[in-house]
Amino acid sequence: MSVLSAPERSLTALADLERVDGRAKVEGSAAYAADVPAASMVYCHVVQSSIARGSLTRIDTDRAEALSGVLVVLTHDNAPRLVDIEDAEVFVLQTPAVAYRGQIVAAVVADTPETARLGADLIDVSYQVEPAAIAFGLDEPVQPQSAAEIDRALAAAPVRLDVHYATPPEHHVAMEPHAAAARWADGRLALQESTQGVHHTRDVLARLLDLPPDHVLVSSRFVGGAFGSKIEVHPHTVTAALAALALPGRTIRLVLTRQQCFALAGYRSPTRQRIRLGAATDGQLQVVAVDVAEQTSRTKEFAENCQGPAARMYASVKRHTSNRQSILDVPIPTWMRGPGCTPGMFALEAAMDELAIACAVDPVELRIHNEPLVDPESGKPFPQRRLVNCLRVGAERFGWEERDPTPRARRRSGWWIGTGVSSATYPHARIADNAARIRFQADGRYLVEIAAADIGTGSRTALAVLAADALGVPPSRVEVELGVSDLPEASVAGGSFGTTSWGAAVIAAARAFRAQHGTDPGPGAESQARGSAGDLADRSAHSFGAQFAEVRIREDTGEIRVTRLLGVFSVGRVVNARTARSQFVGGMTMGIGMALHEEGVWDSRYGLVVNHDLAGYHIPTCADVEEIEVVWLDEDDPDTGARGIRGVGEIGITGVAAAIANAAHHATGVRVRRLPLTVDDFLS
Ligand code: MOS
């Protein structure tokens, strides 16, 4: 454990700093990718395939090209050539092949957005259609991967559970749609982009365009939500770059419509999960077997890996997991908040509730009873595993003790009332070798520069706190500049590892600055350093939490309301209380959406997401959220991350859907194993 220097002890005092960019956002002066002004701006609108598989036989662009104001129409016939980097998602407008419905097959650039869109509507596309495989089938059984030892152990277990759970496709629907603005001049590409990582975006584009990385400048200073959908480079960004190459000197703005985002910016794969548990009569787990099926795209493989958490959540003599991917002619799934853990913890934690009932053990106690001493899968120690603390603190705050475990036992004014619990977890990771630079400015403030991303999470604020702390100055004397690719090297915002990974570099730069320039620097004094947070090689580092839910369900209509949610989290040190709390509340709210609202409905003939807008794809609004309480354990994880930080971005969603589904079962006696829970589930 490292010894903290005196200035660093001040961190707690900075922990409630207001969001440093709050005013700019509220006043509207924060410029998002589609807001950044440019002279000679022109606008691009994409044309999407209307078939799921086949090839283009003819694209008639005559009517679009004849339209006054249209500058260029790009198709695979005339678009600039890209280097094939073996990522078919970004190999845009290069071949006549169509691999999913919604693929970009043409793009129109015009002097106004309206003309570009009209031009796109005037393009006629003919296809040769090939048979496509689209249907995933949420209700199909999963065949467990054969494991004789597991089958024998299950057969011998006094209490057995063998159940199927399913989760539908879910979409990120960040408030800010995906957008890019590209300009090509003097052999360099300048790109305004809404992204979780400017260096990742730069590197992919540099490879595609065969440019040195420093000839691609990516800026993304403000991002209006992302949830994983803005990590990978998506086709619209490449389209904007191609249009820029075709029209040198012009700035090409391309903003996807909400509907276009559903096919072009990723989604969470649907899952089917077969959970088999074997336990002693007191609930002690003997076998945990989880076999899952997920969907991926023929264009590019991406696995959600929802079987992940089952292997390490609980002590069990025997464990088994398997994952099978259905390769379909569908848009490409991607990272979405709490990848793997989010659907995985729904199924596992609802099945644990079923086991608790089968063993007549309290569900909080069942989890505590199965607490492992080390990671059951790897045998490595957990540096800080405080799941039991979270469960106990939560049970006490929530009033769990008074709970009568009998389902369908509480009714008030026509509503069935129930409560449920779930564990939460998310792995801790950190990306080595980020860099940061600190420069002392003439106005007496310290400028901290790192190409990190603030996707709305508050990283600008958290990094200001860490820099102020390490420099020993008030945060009002620190300014953080991020989101531009010519700043020092930084990893993407993802995996909840941003603050700890970038923070390590910022702290290293502050120490280097003080070592080189002392405490009374002159204007222009500058230091740059690399920093890495913690070494995880011999540890199994994870965050944990407990989610408690209360629901009421109308006996006559089946309407379900989440009346209370309580989340208790163990996430290492919390750097900034305001923005961290907002991450937890946001994650838990997204969990309500997952439990009750969100379902991408796919047309299994044509591969279309039918409800591809916010009228059809529901997410929670204020009226859906009654009471959310967030608590975190006061802790520090000195061995794990920079300043003991593990990260807060994703754990908030995990376990919420299970807690709600378990509460719904407690309220009504109806066990729903497929999300989202709907009125129909409670009306039979
Ligand atoms: Mo997160 S899904 O790694 O943005």
XYZ file of C-alpha atoms and ligand atoms in Angstrom:
688
model
C 0.000 0.000 0.000
C 1.392 3.370 -0.980
C 1.789 6.201 1.477
C -0.125 9.263 0.435
C 1.643 12.590 0.358
C 0.150 15.435 2.377
C -1.627 17.215 -0.468
C -3.222 13.965 -1.557
C -4.979 13.602 1.778
C -7.110 16.550 0.767
C -9.015 14.451 -1.772
C -12.059 13.957 0.418
C -12.483 17.705 0.734
C -12.802 17.987 -3.054
C -15.201 15.137 -3.396
C -18.315 17.225 -3.838
C -17.004 19.540 -6.548
C -19.702 20.743 -8.936
C -19.467 19.438 -12.479
C -16.837 21.700 -14.025
C -18.597 21.798 -17.398
C -22.087 22.006 -15.932
C -22.580 25.653 -16.760
C -21.428 25.232 -20.373
C -23.889 22.375 -20.810
C -26.816 24.109 -19.188
C -26.219 27.331 -21.097
C -25.822 25.482 -24.383
C -22.302 26.701 -25.083
C -20.839 23.172 -24.964
C -20.488 22.202 -28.621
C -21.275 18.566 -29.441
C -20.103 16.919 -32.674
C -23.040 18.208 -34.706
C -22.800 21.707 -33.204
C -19.233 22.637 -34.035
C -19.438 25.423 -36.606
C -17.379 25.429 -39.785
C -17.138 27.596 -42.848
C -18.156 25.804 -46.043
C -20.270 23.246 -44.197
C -22.146 20.743 -46.349
C -24.390 17.890 -45.279
C -24.446 14.174 -45.857
C -27.384 11.786 -45.659
C -26.972 8.028 -46.010
C -29.060 5.533 -47.954
C -29.533 2.193 -46.209
C -30.115 -1.231 -47.688
C -33.661 -2.510 -47.519
C -32.621 -6.161 -47.688
C -30.735 -8.274 -45.165
C -28.486 -10.212 -47.498
C -27.539 -10.131 -51.136
C -25.888 -7.683 -53.452
C -26.528 -4.447 -55.227
C -27.295 -4.933 -58.897
C -27.953 -1.304 -59.793
C -27.991 2.065 -58.041
C -29.755 4.801 -59.962
C -28.419 8.119 -58.723
C -29.565 10.264 -61.673
C -32.505 11.935 -59.968
C -30.462 12.718 -56.864
C -27.596 14.124 -58.878
C -29.970 16.300 -60.858
C -31.294 17.913 -57.695
C -30.174 21.482 -57.226
C -27.805 21.692 -54.258
C -26.536 18.104 -54.457
C -22.736 18.110 -54.633
C -21.893 14.455 -54.850
C -23.492 11.038 -54.529
C -21.223 8.278 -53.289
C -21.771 4.602 -53.991
C -19.448 1.595 -54.055
C -18.754 2.492 -57.708
C -17.201 5.891 -57.096
C -16.316 6.159 -53.404
C -12.609 6.601 -52.592
C -10.893 3.271 -51.902
C -10.169 2.142 -48.350
C -7.498 -0.208 -47.073
C -9.105 -3.516 -46.098
C -8.233 -3.759 -42.405
C -10.311 -6.931 -41.984
C -13.133 -5.165 -40.234
C -16.136 -5.414 -42.528
C -18.149 -3.001 -40.392
C -15.970 -0.086 -41.474
C -15.252 -1.238 -45.045
C -17.940 1.142 -46.217
C -19.053 1.681 -49.839
C -16.334 -0.614 -51.182
C -18.271 -3.599 -52.521
C -21.757 -4.369 -53.811
C -22.332 -6.958 -51.048
C -25.138 -6.370 -48.558
C -24.662 -8.097 -45.215
C -27.458 -6.649 -43.077
C -30.562 -4.550 -43.362
C -29.695 -0.914 -42.839
C -26.168 -1.128 -44.242
C -24.993 2.071 -45.908
C -25.237 1.618 -49.700
C -24.988 5.249 -50.814
C -24.522 8.737 -49.421
C -25.656 12.092 -50.710
C -23.848 15.340 -49.962
C -25.697 18.598 -50.480
C -25.689 22.203 -49.402
C -28.482 21.711 -46.868
C -29.483 18.737 -44.697
C -32.937 18.788 -46.292
C -31.578 18.537 -49.820
C -29.240 15.728 -48.825
C -32.148 13.827 -47.336
C -34.383 14.437 -50.321
C -31.552 13.314 -52.593
C -31.183 10.120 -50.576
C -34.900 9.450 -51.020
C -34.539 9.811 -54.797
C -31.960 7.046 -55.117
C -33.260 3.800 -56.543
C -31.495 0.635 -55.500
C -31.970 -2.795 -57.060
C -30.759 -5.941 -55.369
C -30.171 -9.554 -55.935
C -31.650 -10.988 -52.759
C -30.161 -13.988 -51.030
C -31.827 -15.930 -48.237
C -30.975 -14.443 -44.873
C -30.935 -15.921 -41.390
C -32.312 -13.367 -38.977
C -34.498 -14.944 -36.311
C -32.841 -15.568 -32.973
C -35.828 -17.124 -31.185
C -35.857 -15.999 -27.577
C -38.008 -18.962 -26.567
C -35.866 -21.720 -28.053
C -34.241 -23.999 -25.496
C -30.479 -23.961 -25.023
C -28.804 -27.345 -25.278
C -26.197 -27.508 -22.550
C -22.685 -28.257 -23.658
C -22.122 -31.824 -22.639
C -20.186 -32.249 -19.397
C -20.738 -35.625 -17.757
C -19.212 -34.571 -14.462
C -21.579 -31.616 -14.201
C -24.603 -33.735 -15.103
C -23.675 -36.286 -12.436
C -23.193 -33.589 -9.795
C -26.532 -32.036 -10.708
C -28.279 -35.397 -10.530
C -26.828 -35.975 -7.091
C -27.751 -32.561 -5.676
C -30.597 -32.604 -3.134
C -32.096 -29.382 -4.571
C -32.016 -28.816 -8.312
C -33.049 -25.995 -10.581
C -33.043 -26.067 -14.397
C -34.522 -22.922 -15.907
C -34.373 -20.829 -19.085
C -34.036 -17.081 -19.047
C -34.004 -14.695 -22.004
C -33.261 -11.059 -22.706
C -34.188 -9.230 -25.922
C -32.000 -6.993 -28.088
C -31.449 -3.692 -26.315
C -30.354 -0.420 -27.865
C -28.244 2.361 -26.368
C -30.364 5.312 -27.547
C -27.988 7.916 -26.122
C -29.621 11.311 -26.080
C -27.109 12.665 -28.580
C -27.403 10.695 -31.839
C -24.243 9.566 -33.595
C -22.693 12.398 -35.548
C -19.506 13.267 -37.390
C -18.103 16.223 -39.294
C -15.093 15.573 -41.531
C -12.786 17.838 -43.497
C -9.983 16.768 -45.799
C -7.296 19.324 -46.627
C -3.547 19.185 -47.313
C -3.408 15.427 -46.904
C -4.949 15.549 -43.452
C -8.338 14.568 -42.108
C -9.956 16.611 -39.353
C -12.916 14.931 -37.721
C -15.430 16.142 -35.186
C -16.942 13.000 -33.766
C -19.108 11.850 -30.906
C -16.841 9.131 -29.553
C -15.668 7.379 -26.420
C -12.091 7.434 -27.647
C -10.407 9.905 -29.994
C -7.224 7.862 -30.291
C -9.052 4.663 -31.155
C -11.064 6.531 -33.793
C -7.931 8.200 -35.135
C -6.074 4.896 -35.400
C -8.876 3.101 -37.239
C -9.323 5.939 -39.725
C -5.582 6.279 -40.276
C -5.377 2.595 -41.155
C -8.430 2.722 -43.431
C -7.127 5.787 -45.272
C -3.491 4.687 -45.202
C -2.386 7.834 -43.405
C 0.114 8.380 -40.614
C -1.920 8.642 -37.376
C -0.877 12.250 -36.845
C -2.501 13.169 -40.145
C -5.879 12.395 -38.602
C -7.112 14.824 -35.957
C -10.167 13.674 -34.030
C -12.022 16.008 -31.664
C -14.796 15.019 -29.325
C -14.931 17.522 -26.510
C -18.531 16.912 -25.472
C -20.514 13.715 -25.860
C -24.197 13.415 -25.005
C -24.208 9.848 -23.753
C -22.779 6.719 -25.323
C -23.179 3.611 -23.106
C -20.726 1.665 -25.269
C -22.206 2.561 -28.657
C -19.485 5.125 -29.302
C -16.436 2.923 -28.646
C -16.117 1.212 -32.011
C -15.862 3.215 -35.200
C -19.174 2.855 -36.994
C -19.940 3.148 -40.719
C -21.299 6.687 -40.662
C -17.935 8.040 -39.498
C -16.168 6.351 -42.375
C -18.842 7.665 -44.742
C -18.193 11.223 -43.562
C -14.468 10.701 -44.153
C -15.076 9.309 -47.653
C -17.277 12.293 -48.488
C -14.563 14.614 -47.215
C -12.029 12.955 -49.515
C -14.448 13.441 -52.400
C -14.927 17.136 -51.594
C -11.587 18.465 -50.361
C -11.761 21.636 -48.309
C -15.425 21.261 -47.393
C -16.624 20.197 -43.962
C -19.061 17.297 -44.300
C -21.533 16.994 -41.445
C -23.269 13.655 -41.083
C -25.817 13.172 -38.327
C -27.620 9.855 -38.167
C -31.344 10.023 -37.601
C -32.613 8.212 -34.534
C -33.929 5.433 -36.768
C -30.612 5.022 -38.561
C -28.818 4.608 -35.231
C -30.696 1.354 -34.620
C -28.913 -0.433 -37.481
C -25.632 1.442 -37.668
C -24.354 1.956 -34.147
C -24.575 -1.399 -32.372
C -26.943 -2.882 -29.826
C -26.868 -5.475 -27.070
C -27.278 -8.993 -28.371
C -30.356 -10.892 -27.279
C -29.542 -13.788 -24.955
C -30.987 -17.142 -23.992
C -29.569 -18.530 -20.796
C -30.044 -21.963 -19.322
C -29.231 -21.917 -15.645
C -28.803 -25.166 -13.779
C -28.123 -25.011 -10.072
C -27.599 -27.852 -7.633
C -27.559 -27.203 -3.896
C -27.767 -28.797 -0.489
C -31.090 -28.342 1.309
C -29.647 -25.387 3.224
C -28.892 -23.604 -0.059
C -25.165 -24.300 -0.210
C -24.360 -24.419 -3.914
C -22.777 -27.584 -5.232
C -23.052 -26.959 -8.970
C -23.489 -23.830 -11.075
C -23.929 -24.522 -14.782
C -24.770 -21.758 -17.225
C -25.127 -22.364 -20.957
C -25.986 -19.399 -23.092
C -26.829 -18.573 -26.677
C -26.306 -15.132 -28.130
C -26.562 -13.468 -31.505
C -23.738 -12.076 -33.530
C -23.401 -10.681 -37.002
C -21.927 -12.395 -40.019
C -20.242 -9.066 -40.784
C -18.178 -9.015 -37.614
C -18.183 -11.154 -34.519
C -19.018 -9.629 -31.182
C -19.906 -11.778 -28.165
C -21.833 -10.356 -25.228
C -20.507 -13.190 -23.031
C -23.296 -13.110 -20.491
C -22.166 -16.393 -18.919
C -19.211 -14.520 -17.421
C -20.363 -13.624 -13.915
C -21.757 -17.088 -13.129
C -18.297 -18.550 -12.788
C -17.118 -16.253 -10.036
C -20.118 -14.931 -8.123
C -20.580 -17.780 -5.683
C -18.635 -20.573 -4.047
C -19.525 -23.828 -5.701
C -17.640 -27.071 -5.948
C -18.393 -27.481 -9.609
C -18.870 -24.820 -12.199
C -19.513 -24.891 -15.900
C -20.239 -22.243 -18.497
C -20.627 -22.297 -22.245
C -21.431 -19.735 -24.895
C -22.806 -20.370 -28.353
C -23.092 -17.662 -30.976
C -25.800 -17.661 -33.635
C -24.186 -16.047 -36.653
C -26.951 -14.103 -38.356
C -27.427 -11.624 -41.188
C -28.057 -8.773 -38.799
C -26.519 -5.460 -37.766
C -23.427 -5.718 -35.606
C -23.885 -5.938 -31.841
C -21.448 -4.123 -29.611
C -20.510 -3.103 -26.078
C -23.451 -1.874 -24.036
C -23.349 -0.759 -20.434
C -22.088 -3.612 -18.300
C -21.477 -5.954 -21.250
C -21.963 -9.573 -20.246
C -22.715 -8.800 -16.621
C -25.960 -6.987 -17.300
C -27.968 -9.784 -18.972
C -25.926 -12.435 -17.149
C -26.733 -11.096 -13.714
C -30.418 -10.900 -14.598
C -30.602 -14.640 -15.210
C -28.221 -15.779 -12.487
C -29.711 -13.576 -9.796
C -33.310 -14.415 -10.653
C -32.359 -18.102 -10.585
C -30.769 -17.552 -7.167
C -34.122 -16.172 -6.032
C -35.774 -19.331 -7.302
C -33.224 -21.404 -5.395
C -33.825 -19.406 -2.215
C -37.519 -20.212 -2.459
C -36.825 -23.881 -3.234
C -34.615 -24.120 -0.137
C -36.796 -21.855 2.014
C -33.768 -19.680 2.727
C -33.899 -15.887 2.789
C -32.465 -14.620 -0.534
C -30.031 -12.233 1.179
C -28.803 -15.050 3.443
C -28.552 -17.452 0.497
C -26.054 -15.138 -1.176
C -24.072 -14.610 2.014
C -24.058 -18.351 2.615
C -22.400 -18.890 -0.770
C -19.745 -16.216 -0.435
C -16.430 -17.511 -1.832
C -13.074 -16.897 -0.154
C -11.212 -16.604 -3.432
C -12.283 -16.283 -7.049
C -13.773 -19.747 -7.619
C -12.762 -19.743 -11.262
C -9.158 -18.528 -11.131
C -8.292 -19.305 -7.502
C -6.899 -15.770 -7.220
C -7.713 -13.590 -4.214
C -10.262 -10.799 -4.514
C -8.355 -7.697 -3.376
C -11.531 -6.206 -2.012
C -14.743 -8.189 -2.149
C -17.404 -6.589 -0.030
C -20.563 -8.089 -1.459
C -21.648 -9.270 1.990
C -21.220 -5.752 3.415
C -23.327 -4.357 0.568
C -26.066 -6.926 1.181
C -26.094 -6.312 4.950
C -26.023 -2.513 4.677
C -28.742 -2.665 2.039
C -30.947 -5.072 3.970
C -30.815 -2.829 6.988
C -31.570 0.374 5.078
C -34.297 -1.209 3.002
C -36.084 -2.751 5.990
C -35.594 -6.276 4.655
C -36.000 -7.856 8.083
C -39.728 -7.176 8.147
C -40.251 -9.000 4.864
C -42.698 -11.907 4.848
C -41.206 -14.267 2.227
C -44.598 -15.617 1.138
C -45.405 -14.564 -2.430
C -48.730 -12.861 -3.184
C -49.219 -11.946 0.458
C -49.402 -8.136 0.431
C -52.148 -6.212 -1.291
C -53.051 -2.574 -0.860
C -55.800 -0.681 -2.748
C -55.786 -3.076 -5.680
C -52.000 -3.384 -5.970
C -49.915 -6.444 -5.160
C -46.718 -5.383 -3.427
C -43.405 -7.230 -3.313
C -39.708 -6.783 -2.678
C -36.676 -8.405 -4.239
C -32.916 -8.421 -4.024
C -30.007 -9.088 -6.349
C -26.250 -8.937 -6.221
C -24.421 -6.595 -8.574
C -20.946 -6.957 -9.997
C -18.634 -5.577 -12.625
C -14.973 -6.405 -13.242
C -12.289 -3.866 -12.475
C -9.890 -3.188 -15.292
C -7.421 -0.470 -16.007
C -5.528 0.398 -19.142
C -1.812 0.803 -18.694
C 0.281 3.581 -20.049
C -1.906 6.621 -20.473
C -0.105 9.953 -20.624
C -0.937 13.455 -19.404
C 0.632 16.896 -19.617
C 0.404 19.765 -17.165
C 1.261 23.336 -18.086
C 1.321 26.347 -15.799
C -0.478 29.242 -17.461
C 0.003 32.985 -17.236
C -3.283 33.338 -15.332
C -1.910 31.177 -12.531
C -3.975 28.113 -13.444
C -2.761 24.636 -14.290
C -3.856 23.258 -17.637
C -4.153 19.457 -17.532
C -4.225 17.838 -20.954
C -5.084 14.244 -21.785
C -7.003 12.778 -24.721
C -9.555 11.210 -22.374
C -13.295 11.268 -23.090
C -16.108 12.727 -21.047
C -19.196 11.033 -22.405
C -21.428 12.798 -19.915
C -20.111 10.756 -17.007
C -18.129 13.579 -15.404
C -14.565 12.543 -16.191
C -13.541 16.158 -16.761
C -14.639 16.874 -13.189
C -13.074 13.734 -11.704
C -9.747 14.454 -13.402
C -9.849 18.065 -12.146
C -10.305 16.712 -8.609
C -7.416 14.264 -8.984
C -5.125 16.889 -10.513
C -5.962 19.504 -7.880
C -5.352 16.943 -5.171
C -2.023 15.790 -6.578
C -0.844 19.370 -7.206
C -2.067 20.553 -3.814
C -4.109 23.448 -5.232
C -7.839 24.226 -5.204
C -9.735 22.837 -8.200
C -10.529 26.392 -9.289
C -6.865 26.603 -10.325
C -7.114 23.551 -12.565
C -8.481 23.369 -16.071
C -8.849 20.051 -17.873
C -8.654 19.795 -21.632
C -9.593 16.437 -23.118
C -11.205 14.797 -26.137
C -8.741 15.873 -28.835
C -6.341 13.405 -30.433
C -3.291 15.696 -30.434
C -3.318 15.625 -26.626
C -1.304 12.978 -24.738
C -2.238 9.368 -25.415
C -5.327 8.037 -23.651
C -7.459 4.924 -23.728
C -11.168 4.925 -24.533
C -13.875 5.609 -21.973
C -15.083 2.073 -21.459
C -15.197 -0.822 -19.059
C -15.528 1.629 -16.150
C -11.745 2.028 -16.309
C -11.525 5.642 -17.458
C -11.073 7.527 -14.216
C -8.566 5.112 -12.720
C -6.520 4.731 -15.935
C -6.424 8.391 -16.960
C -6.171 9.379 -13.298
C -2.921 7.451 -12.954
C -1.430 9.498 -15.791
C -2.724 12.800 -14.402
C -1.276 12.007 -10.980
C 2.048 10.999 -12.558
C 2.134 14.265 -14.519
C 1.378 16.291 -11.377
C 4.190 14.583 -9.497
C 6.571 15.140 -12.401
C 5.534 18.773 -12.559
C 6.193 19.343 -8.869
C 9.506 17.488 -9.083
C 10.639 19.570 -12.069
C 9.167 22.977 -11.313
C 8.523 23.040 -7.557
C 5.538 24.777 -6.003
C 6.192 28.213 -7.451
C 6.449 27.631 -11.196
C 6.798 30.289 -13.835
C 4.321 30.648 -16.718
C 4.866 28.022 -19.389
C 6.390 25.472 -17.015
C 5.322 22.102 -18.336
C 5.679 18.402 -17.550
C 4.402 15.291 -19.225
C 4.353 11.784 -17.804
C 2.932 8.344 -18.287
C 1.172 6.515 -15.513
C -0.315 3.090 -14.918
C -2.748 2.150 -12.204
C -2.090 -0.983 -10.206
C -1.023 -4.424 -11.284
C -3.864 -6.912 -11.425
C -1.935 -9.968 -12.577
C -2.303 -12.023 -9.408
C -5.658 -10.660 -8.262
C -9.254 -10.958 -9.317
C -10.429 -7.385 -9.032
C -14.134 -6.668 -9.209
C -16.647 -4.238 -7.875
C -19.709 -5.518 -6.072
C -23.050 -4.233 -4.974
C -26.529 -5.111 -3.797
C -29.769 -3.995 -5.423
C -33.065 -3.927 -3.559
C -36.394 -3.258 -5.280
C -39.985 -2.763 -4.259
C -42.680 -3.032 -6.895
C -46.447 -2.822 -6.990
C -48.537 -4.534 -9.638
C -52.190 -3.724 -10.256
C -54.320 -6.790 -9.844
C -56.786 -5.767 -12.575
C -54.460 -4.375 -15.277
C -51.074 -5.932 -14.548
C -49.464 -2.482 -14.535
C -46.107 -2.652 -12.807
C -44.462 0.229 -10.983
C -41.064 0.282 -9.321
C -41.767 2.173 -6.126
C -38.338 1.932 -4.519
C -34.833 1.039 -5.611
C -31.851 0.958 -3.302
C -28.343 0.282 -4.584
C -25.389 -0.242 -2.249
C -22.001 -0.342 -3.938
C -18.413 -1.227 -3.204
C -16.409 0.474 -5.945
C -13.179 1.558 -4.310
C -12.705 5.264 -3.770
C -15.328 7.641 -5.090
C -13.543 10.694 -6.471
C -16.491 12.985 -6.973
C -19.723 12.312 -5.162
C -22.033 14.265 -7.462
C -21.014 12.720 -10.731
C -20.593 9.235 -9.212
C -24.071 9.370 -7.722
C -25.399 10.414 -11.080
C -23.713 7.381 -12.698
C -25.332 5.028 -10.184
C -28.771 6.632 -10.495
C -28.405 6.558 -14.282
C -27.364 2.913 -14.273
C -30.234 1.940 -12.007
C -32.693 3.913 -14.127
C -31.382 2.093 -17.199
C -31.984 -1.106 -15.195
C -35.645 -0.124 -14.806
C -35.757 0.296 -18.565
C -34.239 -3.131 -19.068
C -36.689 -4.693 -16.618
C -39.870 -3.030 -17.811
C -39.541 -1.269 -21.149
C -36.685 -2.049 -23.484
C -37.040 -4.533 -26.300
C -35.828 -4.208 -29.845
C -38.503 -5.917 -31.927
C -37.005 -7.402 -35.069
C -38.875 -8.349 -38.188
C -37.486 -11.825 -38.701
C -38.164 -11.726 -42.461
C -36.389 -8.474 -43.316
C -34.014 -7.845 -40.438
C -35.562 -4.518 -39.554
C -35.766 -3.247 -35.987
C -39.448 -2.383 -36.232
C -39.628 -0.089 -33.221
C -36.581 1.922 -34.258
C -37.444 5.200 -32.591
C -38.240 6.529 -29.157
C -41.978 6.263 -29.785
C -41.623 2.501 -30.138
C -38.493 1.714 -28.147
C -39.336 2.743 -24.618
C -36.882 3.919 -22.013
C -37.819 5.171 -18.548
C -38.925 8.757 -18.196
C -39.302 10.717 -14.971
C -42.809 9.305 -14.525
C -41.409 5.753 -14.457
C -38.947 6.447 -11.665
C -40.276 6.911 -8.167
C -37.536 6.562 -5.560
C -33.899 5.647 -6.181
C -31.489 5.647 -3.288
C -27.756 5.162 -3.767
C -25.223 4.342 -1.074
C -21.569 3.440 -1.434
C -19.251 1.987 1.130
C -16.602 4.400 2.318
C -13.494 2.745 0.994
C -10.258 2.918 -0.831
C -8.734 0.109 -2.844
C -5.086 1.071 -2.626
C -3.761 -2.038 -4.290
C -6.009 -1.891 -7.274
C -6.311 1.430 -9.047
C -5.003 4.982 -9.077
C -5.867 6.465 -5.688
C -7.885 3.358 -4.864
C -10.443 3.991 -7.622
C -12.262 1.136 -9.337
C -14.911 2.985 -11.323
C -18.647 3.539 -11.252
C -19.935 3.654 -14.813
C -21.432 0.222 -15.265
C -22.072 -1.636 -12.037
C -25.179 0.490 -11.379
C -27.225 -1.314 -14.027
C -26.206 -4.851 -13.079
C -28.665 -6.762 -10.931
C -31.451 -4.182 -11.202
C -33.623 -6.209 -13.576
C -33.263 -9.291 -11.369
C -34.173 -7.353 -8.222
C -37.300 -6.043 -9.994
C -38.262 -9.443 -11.450
C -37.727 -11.039 -8.034
C -39.878 -8.353 -6.420
C -42.556 -8.952 -9.057
C -42.542 -12.650 -8.181
C -42.786 -11.823 -4.505
C -45.718 -9.508 -5.236
C -47.713 -11.837 -7.466
C -46.270 -15.350 -7.391
C -45.604 -15.056 -11.137
C -42.033 -15.857 -12.185
C -41.110 -14.020 -15.380
C -37.982 -15.353 -17.012
C -37.969 -13.195 -20.115
C -37.454 -9.455 -20.201
C -39.039 -7.028 -20.275
C -41.770 -7.759 -17.746
C -45.057 -6.681 -19.303
C -48.663 -6.424 -18.178
C -49.442 -9.651 -20.029
C -47.163 -11.561 -17.691
C -49.379 -10.749 -14.725
C -52.814 -11.102 -16.286
C -53.087 -14.854 -16.755
Mo -18.935 0.605 -21.627
S -20.241 -0.694 -22.513
O -17.478 -0.306 -21.786
O -19.010 2.026 -22.581
